[in-house]
Coordinates of C-alpha atoms in Angstrom, one line a residue:
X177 CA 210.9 65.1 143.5
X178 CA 214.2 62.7 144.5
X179 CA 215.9 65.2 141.9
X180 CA 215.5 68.0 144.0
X181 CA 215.9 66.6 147.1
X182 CA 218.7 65.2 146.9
X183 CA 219.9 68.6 144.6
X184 CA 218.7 70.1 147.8
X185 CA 220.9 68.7 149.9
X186 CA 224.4 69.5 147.7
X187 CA 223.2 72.9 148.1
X188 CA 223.2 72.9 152.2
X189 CA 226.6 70.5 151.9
X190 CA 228.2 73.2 149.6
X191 CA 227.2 76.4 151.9
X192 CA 228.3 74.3 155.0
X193 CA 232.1 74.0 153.3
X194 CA 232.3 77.4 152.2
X195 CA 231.1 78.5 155.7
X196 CA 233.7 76.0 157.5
X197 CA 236.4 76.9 154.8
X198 CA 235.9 81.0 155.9
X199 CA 235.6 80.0 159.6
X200 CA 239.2 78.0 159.0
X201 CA 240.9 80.9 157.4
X202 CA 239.9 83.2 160.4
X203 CA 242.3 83.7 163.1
X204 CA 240.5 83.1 166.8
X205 CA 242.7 84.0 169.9
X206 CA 241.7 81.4 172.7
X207 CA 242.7 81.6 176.1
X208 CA 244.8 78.7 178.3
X209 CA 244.1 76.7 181.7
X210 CA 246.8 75.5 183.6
X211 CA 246.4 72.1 184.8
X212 CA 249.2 70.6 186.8
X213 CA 251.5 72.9 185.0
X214 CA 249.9 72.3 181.4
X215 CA 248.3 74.5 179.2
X216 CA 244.4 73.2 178.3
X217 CA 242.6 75.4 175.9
X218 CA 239.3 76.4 177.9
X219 CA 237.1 74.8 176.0
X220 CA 234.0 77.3 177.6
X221 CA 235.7 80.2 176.3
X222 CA 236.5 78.5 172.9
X223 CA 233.0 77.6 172.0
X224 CA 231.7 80.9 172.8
X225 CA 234.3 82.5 170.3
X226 CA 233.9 80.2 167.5
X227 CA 230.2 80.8 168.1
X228 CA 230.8 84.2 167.7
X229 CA 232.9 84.0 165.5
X230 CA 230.4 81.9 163.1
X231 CA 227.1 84.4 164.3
X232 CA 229.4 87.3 163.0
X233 CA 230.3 85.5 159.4
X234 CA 226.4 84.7 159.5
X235 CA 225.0 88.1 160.0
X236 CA 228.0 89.8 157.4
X237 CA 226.9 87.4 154.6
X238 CA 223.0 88.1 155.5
X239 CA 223.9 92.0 155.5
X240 CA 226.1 91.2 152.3
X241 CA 222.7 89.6 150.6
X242 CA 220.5 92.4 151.7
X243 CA 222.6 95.0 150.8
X244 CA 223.6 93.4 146.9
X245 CA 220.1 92.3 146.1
X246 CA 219.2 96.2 146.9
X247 CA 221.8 97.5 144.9
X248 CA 221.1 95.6 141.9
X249 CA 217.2 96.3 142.0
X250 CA 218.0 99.8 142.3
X251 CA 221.0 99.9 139.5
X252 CA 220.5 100.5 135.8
X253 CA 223.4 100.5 132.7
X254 CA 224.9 97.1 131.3
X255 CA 226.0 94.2 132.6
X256 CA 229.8 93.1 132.5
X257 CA 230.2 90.2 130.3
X258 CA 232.5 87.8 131.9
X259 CA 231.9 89.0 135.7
X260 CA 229.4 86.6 136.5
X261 CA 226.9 89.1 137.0
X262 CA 224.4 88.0 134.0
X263 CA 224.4 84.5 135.2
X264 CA 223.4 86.0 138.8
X265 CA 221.0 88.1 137.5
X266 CA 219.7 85.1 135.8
X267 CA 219.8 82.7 138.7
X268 CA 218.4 85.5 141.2
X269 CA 215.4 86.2 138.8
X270 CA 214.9 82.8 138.4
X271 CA 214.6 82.0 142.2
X272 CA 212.4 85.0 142.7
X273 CA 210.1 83.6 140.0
X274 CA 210.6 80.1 140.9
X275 CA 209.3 81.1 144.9
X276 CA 206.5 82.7 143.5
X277 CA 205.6 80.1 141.2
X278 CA 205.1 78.2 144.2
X279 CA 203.7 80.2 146.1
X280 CA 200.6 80.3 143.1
X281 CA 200.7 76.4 143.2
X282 CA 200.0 76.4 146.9
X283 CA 196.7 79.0 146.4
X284 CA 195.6 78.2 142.7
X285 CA 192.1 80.1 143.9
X286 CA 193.9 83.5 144.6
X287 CA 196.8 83.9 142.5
X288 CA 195.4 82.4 139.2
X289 CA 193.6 83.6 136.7
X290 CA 190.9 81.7 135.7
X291 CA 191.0 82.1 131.6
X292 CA 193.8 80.7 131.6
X293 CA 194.3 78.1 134.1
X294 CA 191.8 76.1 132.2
X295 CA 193.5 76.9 128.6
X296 CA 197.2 76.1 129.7
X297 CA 198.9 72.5 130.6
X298 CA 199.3 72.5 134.3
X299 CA 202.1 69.6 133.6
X300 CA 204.0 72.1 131.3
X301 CA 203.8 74.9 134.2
X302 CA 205.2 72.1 136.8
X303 CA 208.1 71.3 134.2
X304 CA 208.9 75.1 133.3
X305 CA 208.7 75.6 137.5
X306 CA 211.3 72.8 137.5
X307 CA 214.1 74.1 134.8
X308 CA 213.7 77.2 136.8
X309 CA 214.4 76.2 140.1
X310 CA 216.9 73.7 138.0
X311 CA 218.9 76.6 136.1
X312 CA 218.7 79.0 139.3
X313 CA 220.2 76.3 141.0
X314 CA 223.1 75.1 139.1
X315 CA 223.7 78.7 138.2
X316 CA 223.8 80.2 141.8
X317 CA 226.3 77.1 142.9
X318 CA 228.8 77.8 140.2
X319 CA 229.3 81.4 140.9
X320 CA 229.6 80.8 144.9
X321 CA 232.1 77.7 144.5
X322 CA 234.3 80.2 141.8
X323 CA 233.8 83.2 144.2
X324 CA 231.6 85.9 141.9
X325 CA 228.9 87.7 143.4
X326 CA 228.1 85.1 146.3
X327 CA 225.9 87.4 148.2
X328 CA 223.8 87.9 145.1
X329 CA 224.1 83.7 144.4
X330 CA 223.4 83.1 148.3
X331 CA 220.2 85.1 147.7
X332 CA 218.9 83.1 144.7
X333 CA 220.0 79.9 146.0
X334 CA 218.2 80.6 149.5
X335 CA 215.2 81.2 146.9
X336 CA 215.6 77.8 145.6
X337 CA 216.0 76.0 148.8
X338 CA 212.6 77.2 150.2
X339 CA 211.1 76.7 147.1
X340 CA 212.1 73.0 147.0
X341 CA 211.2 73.0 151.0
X342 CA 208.0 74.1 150.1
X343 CA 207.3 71.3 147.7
X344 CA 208.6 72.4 144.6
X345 CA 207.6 71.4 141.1
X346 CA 205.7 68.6 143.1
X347 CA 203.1 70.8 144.8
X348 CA 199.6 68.9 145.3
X349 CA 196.6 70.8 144.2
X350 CA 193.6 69.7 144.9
X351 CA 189.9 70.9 144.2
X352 CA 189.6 74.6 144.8
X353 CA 186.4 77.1 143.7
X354 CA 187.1 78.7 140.8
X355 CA 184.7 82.3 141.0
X356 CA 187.3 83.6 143.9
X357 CA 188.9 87.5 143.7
X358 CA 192.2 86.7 142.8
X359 CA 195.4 88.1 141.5
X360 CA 196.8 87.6 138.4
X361 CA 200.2 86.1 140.0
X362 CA 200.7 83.2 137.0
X363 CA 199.9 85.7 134.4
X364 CA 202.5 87.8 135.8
X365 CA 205.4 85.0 135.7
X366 CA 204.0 83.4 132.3
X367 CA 204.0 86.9 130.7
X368 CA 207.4 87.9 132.2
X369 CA 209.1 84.3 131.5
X370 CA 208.1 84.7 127.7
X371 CA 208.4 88.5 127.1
X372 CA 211.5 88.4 128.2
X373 CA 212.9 85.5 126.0
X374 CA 210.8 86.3 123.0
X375 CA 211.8 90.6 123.0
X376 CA 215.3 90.6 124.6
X377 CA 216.1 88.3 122.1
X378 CA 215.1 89.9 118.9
X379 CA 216.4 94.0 120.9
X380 CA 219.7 91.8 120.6
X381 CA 219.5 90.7 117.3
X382 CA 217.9 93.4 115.5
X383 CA 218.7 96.0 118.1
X384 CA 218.2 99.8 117.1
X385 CA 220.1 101.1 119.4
X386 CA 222.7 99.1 119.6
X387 CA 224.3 100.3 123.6
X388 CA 221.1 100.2 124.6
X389 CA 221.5 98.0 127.9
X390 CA 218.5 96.1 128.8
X391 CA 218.4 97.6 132.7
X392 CA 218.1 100.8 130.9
X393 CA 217.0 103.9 133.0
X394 CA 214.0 103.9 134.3
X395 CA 213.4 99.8 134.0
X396 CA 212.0 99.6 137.8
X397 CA 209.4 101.9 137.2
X398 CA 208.1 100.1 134.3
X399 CA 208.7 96.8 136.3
X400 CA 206.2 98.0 138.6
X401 CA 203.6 99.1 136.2
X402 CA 204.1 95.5 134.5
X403 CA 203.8 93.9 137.4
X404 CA 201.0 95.8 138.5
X405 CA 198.8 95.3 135.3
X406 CA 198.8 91.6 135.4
X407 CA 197.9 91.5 139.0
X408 CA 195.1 93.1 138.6
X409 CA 193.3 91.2 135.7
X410 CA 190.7 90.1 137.2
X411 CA 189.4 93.6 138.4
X412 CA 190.5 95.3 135.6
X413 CA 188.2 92.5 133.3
X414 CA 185.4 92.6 135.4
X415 CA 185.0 96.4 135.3
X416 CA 185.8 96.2 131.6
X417 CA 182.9 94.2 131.1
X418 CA 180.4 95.6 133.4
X419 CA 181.3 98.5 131.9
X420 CA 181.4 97.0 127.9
X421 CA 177.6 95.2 128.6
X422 CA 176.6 98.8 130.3
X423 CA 177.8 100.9 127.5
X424 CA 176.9 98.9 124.5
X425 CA 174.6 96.5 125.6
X426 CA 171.7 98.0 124.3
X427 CA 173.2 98.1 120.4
X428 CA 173.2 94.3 120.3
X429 CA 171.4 92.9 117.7
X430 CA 171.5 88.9 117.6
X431 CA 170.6 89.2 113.4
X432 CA 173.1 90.9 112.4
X433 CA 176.0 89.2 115.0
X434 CA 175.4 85.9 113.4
X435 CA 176.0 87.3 109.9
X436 CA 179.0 88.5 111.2
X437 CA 180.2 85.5 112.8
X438 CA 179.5 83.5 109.8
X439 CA 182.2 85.6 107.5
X440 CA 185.2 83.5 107.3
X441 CA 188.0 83.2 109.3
X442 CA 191.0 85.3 107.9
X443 CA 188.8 88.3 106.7
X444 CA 186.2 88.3 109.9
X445 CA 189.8 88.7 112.1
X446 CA 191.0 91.8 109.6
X447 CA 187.6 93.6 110.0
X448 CA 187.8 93.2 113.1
X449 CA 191.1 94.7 113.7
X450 CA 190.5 97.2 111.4
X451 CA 186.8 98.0 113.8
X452 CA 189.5 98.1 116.7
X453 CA 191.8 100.1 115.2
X454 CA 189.6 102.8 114.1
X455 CA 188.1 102.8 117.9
X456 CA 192.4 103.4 118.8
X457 CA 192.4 105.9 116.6
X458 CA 189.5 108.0 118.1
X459 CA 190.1 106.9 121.4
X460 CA 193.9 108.0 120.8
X461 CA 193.9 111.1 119.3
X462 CA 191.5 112.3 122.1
X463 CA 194.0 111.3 124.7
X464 CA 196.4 113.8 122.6
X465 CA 193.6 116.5 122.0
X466 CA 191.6 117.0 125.2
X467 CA 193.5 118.3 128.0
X468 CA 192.2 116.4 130.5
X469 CA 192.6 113.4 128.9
X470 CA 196.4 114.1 128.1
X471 CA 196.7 114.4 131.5
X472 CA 196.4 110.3 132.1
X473 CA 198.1 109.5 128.7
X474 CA 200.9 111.6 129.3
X475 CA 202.3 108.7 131.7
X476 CA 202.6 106.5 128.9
X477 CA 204.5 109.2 127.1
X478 CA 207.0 109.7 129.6
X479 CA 209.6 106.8 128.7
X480 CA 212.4 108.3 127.6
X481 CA 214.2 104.8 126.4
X482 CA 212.1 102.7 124.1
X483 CA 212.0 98.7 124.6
X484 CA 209.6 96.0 124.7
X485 CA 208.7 96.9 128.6
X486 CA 208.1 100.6 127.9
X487 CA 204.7 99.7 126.9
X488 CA 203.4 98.8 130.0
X489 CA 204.0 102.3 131.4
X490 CA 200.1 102.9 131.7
X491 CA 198.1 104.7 133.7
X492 CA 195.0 101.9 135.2
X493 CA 192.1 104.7 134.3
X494 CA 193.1 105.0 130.9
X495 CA 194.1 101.0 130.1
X496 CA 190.5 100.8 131.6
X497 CA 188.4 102.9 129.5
X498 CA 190.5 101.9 126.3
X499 CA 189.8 98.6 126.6
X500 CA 186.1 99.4 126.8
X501 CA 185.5 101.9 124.2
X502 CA 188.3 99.1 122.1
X503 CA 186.1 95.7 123.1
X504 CA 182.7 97.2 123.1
X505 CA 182.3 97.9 119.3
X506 CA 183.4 94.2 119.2
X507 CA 180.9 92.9 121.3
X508 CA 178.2 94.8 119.6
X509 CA 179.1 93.8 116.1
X510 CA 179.7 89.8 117.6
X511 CA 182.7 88.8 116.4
X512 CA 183.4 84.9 116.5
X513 CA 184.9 84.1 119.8
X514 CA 188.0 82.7 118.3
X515 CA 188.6 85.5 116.1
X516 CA 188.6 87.8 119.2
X517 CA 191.1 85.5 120.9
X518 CA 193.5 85.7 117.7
X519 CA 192.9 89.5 117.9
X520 CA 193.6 88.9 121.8
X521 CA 197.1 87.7 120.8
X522 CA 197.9 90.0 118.2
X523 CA 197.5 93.6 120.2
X524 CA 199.5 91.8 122.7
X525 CA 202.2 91.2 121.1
X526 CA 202.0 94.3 118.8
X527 CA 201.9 96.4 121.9
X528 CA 204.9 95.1 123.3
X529 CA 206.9 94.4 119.8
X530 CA 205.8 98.2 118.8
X531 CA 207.4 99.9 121.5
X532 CA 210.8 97.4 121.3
X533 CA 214.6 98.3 120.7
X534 CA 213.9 96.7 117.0
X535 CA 214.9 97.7 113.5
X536 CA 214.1 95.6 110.6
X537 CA 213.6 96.7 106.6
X538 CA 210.2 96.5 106.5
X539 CA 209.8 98.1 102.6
X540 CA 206.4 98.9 101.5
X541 CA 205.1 96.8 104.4
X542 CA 205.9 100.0 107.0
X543 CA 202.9 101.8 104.8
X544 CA 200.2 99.3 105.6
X545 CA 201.1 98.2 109.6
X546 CA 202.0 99.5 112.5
X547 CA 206.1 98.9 113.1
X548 CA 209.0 100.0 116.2
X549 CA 209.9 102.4 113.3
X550 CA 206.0 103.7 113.2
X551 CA 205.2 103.8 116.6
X552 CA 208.5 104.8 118.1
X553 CA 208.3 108.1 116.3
X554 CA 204.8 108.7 118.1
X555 CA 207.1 108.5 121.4
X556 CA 209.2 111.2 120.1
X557 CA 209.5 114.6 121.8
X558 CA 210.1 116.2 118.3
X559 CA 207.7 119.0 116.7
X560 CA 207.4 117.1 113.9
X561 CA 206.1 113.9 115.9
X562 CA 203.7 115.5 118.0
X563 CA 200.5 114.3 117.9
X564 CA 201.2 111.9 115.3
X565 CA 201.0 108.5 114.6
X566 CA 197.9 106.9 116.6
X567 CA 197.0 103.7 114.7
X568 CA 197.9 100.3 117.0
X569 CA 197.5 98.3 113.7
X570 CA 197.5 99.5 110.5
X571 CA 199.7 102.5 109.8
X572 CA 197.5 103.3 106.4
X573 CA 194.5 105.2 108.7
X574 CA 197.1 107.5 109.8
X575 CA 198.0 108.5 106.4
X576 CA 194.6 108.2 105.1
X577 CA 193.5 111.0 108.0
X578 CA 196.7 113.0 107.4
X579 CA 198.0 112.2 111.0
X580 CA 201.4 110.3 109.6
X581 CA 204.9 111.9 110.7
X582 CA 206.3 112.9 107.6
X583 CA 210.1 112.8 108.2
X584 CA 213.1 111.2 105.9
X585 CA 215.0 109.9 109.2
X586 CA 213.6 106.4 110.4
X587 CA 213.7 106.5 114.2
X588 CA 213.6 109.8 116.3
X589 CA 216.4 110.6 118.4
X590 CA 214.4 112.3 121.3
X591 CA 211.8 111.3 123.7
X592 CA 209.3 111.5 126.6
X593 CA 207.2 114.2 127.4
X594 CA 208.1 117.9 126.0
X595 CA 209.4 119.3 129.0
X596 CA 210.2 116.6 130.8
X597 CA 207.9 117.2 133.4
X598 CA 206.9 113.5 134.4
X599 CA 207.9 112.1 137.9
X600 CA 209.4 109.2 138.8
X601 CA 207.8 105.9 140.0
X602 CA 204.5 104.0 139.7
X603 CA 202.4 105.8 142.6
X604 CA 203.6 109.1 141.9
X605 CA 202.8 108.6 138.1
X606 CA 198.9 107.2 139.1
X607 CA 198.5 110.5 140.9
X608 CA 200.0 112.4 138.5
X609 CA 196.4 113.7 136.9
X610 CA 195.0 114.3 139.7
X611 CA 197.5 116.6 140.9
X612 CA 196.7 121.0 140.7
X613 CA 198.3 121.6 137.0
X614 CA 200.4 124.7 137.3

């Protein structure tokens, strides 16, 4: 806690000398007194113009942060190398997580989810929390002291201060009931954090597109929908499994869960991705086939640029009901609980991976699971691509029920919805089905 502390207090030193140094360079006219026939600066007068003065450098650099931090949330294309502007991205983002890292440490009860506040290390959190507010930090101070983007590095440094004000990486937690509504606030940041590391990473080094920028067109939108499905975990689970115990509660049959749970590790998790992955299929294909139903899937369709946050363009009713017609085969058949967390993992990261900037030679391998180069060409807007392509898993259903895009090119070069018909932005997609269909 000295660490940042003290850090803390290089940070106000360093924006008190770049204010004084701007306040030095401006030119203040100041009137005289005459006192027995000398000339005395009237100090009244003085004071109120370099208090002017400063109020008016003040409120430009406050506008100046306003203004920037707008225009870069509402920009898209690539970013400059050598500008300064990655590293204030980075240290911006970082504050903005950092704050609200904080923020979940002060009210554990509401903005944690409970599955995994008891599975991960709070001391590893408080460390990551640290190198964040750390990096944003260090980041933010080099780019005002060498003049790039200050407004921007004002912004995340103001982030960093109040975060360290407000306790920090040091925050005390004590006990707290753990059956409160909350929102999923640290499975937001967690999610985010790693996505992005794990998937920007791999888009750059086995990129398909290869000027693909990562702000692509469209990236707020699917921001929002990201953001939105992790806050609301906890509703979305508890509805899921009212709805899963409603549904299917009356199949169980204790006898013949415990013969499945006793099959073996390895080929209990493959049958129970292949169970899963039929219930996609179906579940899928009826999204494409009804109508009414294409109405709510057509917002996933509606990315026109593929990367590993295009996935989470979703409408709620539809992530809803797949999850329960997905999960409650799985609860019927009783699948060990540690073969449905593996499972857990895997569609999550297949999800994301599936829909990423990616292209790797996959051989025979692109026959038997689900790849970018599979999945992307159920994105396409192509004829040949329509309606195609609806395993999550294992590509080999598809061409076993004749659903497979048979094309020589590997990656489409078109998507979205035919016609293009789609609206902009996470509300206006949500009502989207619901509007009169022309």
């Amino acid at each position: 806690m000295a660490g940042l502390v003290s850090g803390g207090n290089i940070y106000l030193q360093c924006c008190d000398l770049a204010m004084v140094s701007a306040l030095l360079r401006c030119y203040t006219p100041i009137s005289f007194n005459f006192h027995n026939g000398i000339a005395m600066p009237d100090q009244d007068q003085a004071s109120k113009a370099a208090l002017r003065v400063k109020s008016s450098k003040i409120g430009n650099l406050t506008t100046a942060m306003v203004e920037d931090t707008a225009s870069i949330l509402h920009q898209s294309g690539e970013l400059q190398p050598g500008t300064g502007l990655i590293t204030s991205v980075i240290a911006l983002s970082l504050g903005f997580l950092s704050l609200l890292g904080v923020l979940a440490f002060h009210f554990p009860q509401y903005l944690t989810t409970p599955e995994l506040r008891h599975v991960y290390s709070v001391s590893l959190m408080r460390q990551i929390l640290f190198g964040a507010l750390l990096v944003s930090g260090v980041l933010s101070l080099v780019n005002i002291l060498f003049g790039r983007h200050r407004s921007l590095n004002f912004t995340a440094l103001l982030m960093v201060l109040v975060a360290v004000a407000w306790g920090g990486s040091k925050v005390a937690v004590g006990e707290f009931p753990d059956h409160t509504p909350y929102i999923g606030l640290d499975w937001f940041i967690i999610d985010l954090l790693g996505s992005t590391l794990i998937f920007v990473l791999i888009e750059k080094m086995f990129p398909l597109y290869r000027k693909q920028a990562i702000f692509r067109f469209e990236w707020q939108t699917d921001l929002v929908h990201f953001a939105v499905n992790h806050f609301i975990i906890g509703l979305a689970l508890l509805v899921v499994n009212v709805m899963i115990h409603r549904v299917f509660g009356w199949m169980v049959h204790a006898d013949f869960q415990n013969t499945v749970a006793s099959i073996s590790f390895i080929p209990q998790l493959l049958l129970c991705m292949l169970v899963a992955d039929l219930m996609e299929y179906g579940a899928h294909r009826a999204y494409h086939e009804v109508p009414f139903l294409w109405r709510f899937h057509a917002v996933h369709h509606s990315v026109k640029t593929m990367d590993w946050l295009a996935g989470s363009r979703q409408h709620i009713l539809e992530l809803i009901c797949t999850r329960v017609l997905v999960l409650g085969p799985l609860f019927v058949l009783g699948f060990d609980k540690s073969v449905v967390n593996a499972y857990i993992i895997i569609v999550g990261f297949q999800a994301v991976f599936n829909h990423s900037n990616v292209h790797l030679p996959w051989g025979p391998l692109r026959y038997i699971f689900v790849t970018p180069d599979f999945h992307h060409w159920h994105h396409s807007s192509e004829d040949e691509a329509i309606d195609k392509n609806y395993a999550a898993h294992f590509a080999f259903i598809d061409y076993f029920l004749g659903t497979a895009v048979k094309v020589n090119r590997a990656f489409p070069e078109k998507y979205g919805v035919v016609g293009d018909y789609m609206p902009d932005g996470f509300i206006k997609q949500q009502a989207f089905p619901f509007r009169k269909q022309d």
